[in-house]
Amino acid sequence: MILKNIAVIGAGASGMMAAIAAAENARVCLFEKNEFPGRKLLQTGNGKCNFLNESDPLPHFRGSLSDSGILSAVFEKYDRDRILRLFSSFGLLYHKKNGGYYPRSDSAASVNDILIEVLKDRGVLFHPQVQVKGIEKREGSFYLDLFHLKHNKRSKDETPFDAVIVATGGKAAPKTGSTGDGYYFAEKFGLSVARPLPALTRLLSPDPFFNDNTVRAYVSVKLFIDDSFSASSKGELQVNAGGPSGICIFDLSGRASRALKEGRSCRISVDFLPELEEDEVFSLLKKRADKIREEDPPTALFTGIFSERLSVNICEKLENLLFKGRSFHGILNDTLIKDVSNLIKNMCFEITGTGEFVISQVTSGGISAECLNPDLSSKKVPGLYFTGECLDADGDCGGFNLHFAWASGLTAGVAASA
Ligand SMILES: Cc1cc2nc3c(=O)[nH]c(=O)nc-3n(C[C@H](O)[C@H](O)[C@H](O)COP(=O)(O)OP(=O)(O)OC[C@H]3O[C@@H](n4cnc5c(N)ncnc54)[C@H](O)[C@@H]3O)c2cc1C
C-alpha cells in the first residue's frame, strides 16, 4: 500500500493530535517554529492544563463554526468520553476538579510529554525551529516554503505532500508562537477569515471604580450590548486598574470584543451579592445602618459583608452616585438603603475595550465555516485542512478550547490520511 505524505504545520495541542491521528495511516511531517512542541499547552490552566470539561461543549462556543453545525459534528464524533478514553490509552492518568479534567499530576507537562511520546511511537517526523512561510499547490500536490530559524535560511521543500493540515493557532499569546500565520495561508488560497479579535481576556472600563486598589470578589456579571442583554457569567471578579478581569469576565470578553469592533456600546452589570435577593440585601443593610455610629467610616455599612478593600471601592461608587459628598451617618433612610441595595445588585460599568492579544487566552474569529467541509478540509482547495484556534470558533474558560483542539485535530488528521 502506498502511504500518503502529510504535512502538519504547528505542534500545538491540535497539531500534535492531528499528526498522531494521521500517522495511523500516513507518513507525517510536523513543522514547528519553536524548539519543542506544546509551548502554549504547557501554560494552560496555570500550568495544570484543564484539558476537558464535563459539560456539553457546544453551548460554550461562538463563531461561524458553531452556527454552521460543523462544530456539533466535530464534538459529536469526538465527545468528552472518547477523548478521555484516547488519553487513557496513551497512558495519561487524570482527575476531575470543579467540572474540569486535569492530568492526575496537575502538571501540563504530563499531557505534553505523553503526546510527544505517541508522536515518536507513530513515527511522526518532527521538524523543530522551522517556520512555514508559504504553501503552494501544483499538479495536485502541496509544496512548502520553509524558513530554518536555527540556520537563518530559507528553502523550498520539494517534498510533495498529498495533504496539509494547518494547525498554527490564532493570535493569542503570540510569544508561544501563534502569530496568525494560518490566516495568511487561508487568505492566499482565497478563503474567508473572520477578523481575529482577542478573547478570554480582561475588559477595559474608564470607571474610577477600577483603580489601583486590587480587589477580588465572588459576583455574577451580565453583559449588555446596545442596552440589550447578551450573556451572563458567575465567578471571581478581579478589580484592577483600568478594568475588570477574572474568569467570569473572560467568558464575556469574546462577545464584547466583537460588539466593540462593530461600533456597538457595551456595559456590564455586576451583582456583588448574587446569592441574595434584593429585598434580602435591603434587610441586611438596614440592620447594618442601625448599628452605624457617628464616628464610623462609610465602609462600616458593609462590615461582615464585603472585604475592607471592596467596601472602599463600593463606597466611592455610592458616594459618587447616591450621597454626593455627604456623610453616610444619619441619612440612611429606607429609600436610600433601597437605592444602595439596588446598586449592590446591579452596578453598571461602561466597557470601552478589551485586553490585547498578548494577554488573551484565545482568539475570536478566524477561518470561516463557509469555506470548510465538515471534516475541516477546504471546499476550494482539496487536501488543505485547518484545525484548532485558527478556525472561527472560540469557547469559554474551563477546558472547552482544548477539547476543540483535540477534536478538530482528530477530525482533520483522520480525514487527511484516509
Ligand atoms: C495562558 C493560557 C492558558 C490557557 N488555559 C487553557 C485551559 O486551561 N484550558 C483550555 O481548554 N484552553 C486553555 N487555553 C487555550 C488553549 O491553550 C488554546 O485554545 C489551544 O492550545 C489552541 O491550540 P492550537 O493547537 O490550535 O494552537 P497553539 O497551541 O497556539 O499552537 C500553534 C502552534 O503552531 C506554531 N506555528 C504557528 N505558525 C507556524 C508556522 N508558520 N510554521 C511553523 N509553526 C507555526 C506555533 O509556534 C504553535 O506552537 C489557554 C491559553 C493560554 C494562552
Coordinates of C-alpha atoms in Angstrom, one line a residue, residues 8-19 30-32 34 36-41 112 115 119 126 167-169 176 387 402 405-406:
V8 CA 1.1 19.3 9.7
I9 CA 2.0 22.9 10.4
G10 CA 2.2 23.8 14.1
A11 CA 2.9 21.5 17.1
G12 CA 0.4 22.9 19.5
A13 CA -2.5 20.8 21.0
S14 CA -4.4 20.5 17.8
G15 CA -1.4 19.9 15.5
M16 CA 0.1 17.2 17.7
M17 CA -3.3 15.5 17.9
A18 CA -3.8 15.8 14.1
A19 CA -0.3 14.3 13.5
L30 CA 5.3 18.0 11.8
F31 CA 6.7 21.5 11.3
E32 CA 7.1 23.8 14.3
N34 CA 9.6 26.5 18.4
F36 CA 9.9 21.9 21.2
P37 CA 6.2 21.1 20.8
G38 CA 3.3 22.3 23.0
R39 CA 4.7 25.7 24.2
K40 CA 1.2 27.1 24.8
L41 CA -0.1 23.8 26.1
N112 CA 2.6 17.4 26.6
L115 CA 1.6 13.4 23.3
L119 CA 4.2 11.2 18.1
F126 CA 9.3 16.4 13.9
A167 CA -2.6 24.0 13.0
T168 CA -0.9 27.3 13.5
G169 CA -3.3 28.6 16.3
T176 CA 4.2 31.0 22.3
T387 CA -7.6 22.7 13.0
L402 CA -8.6 22.3 24.4
A405 CA -8.2 21.5 19.7
W406 CA -8.2 17.7 20.4

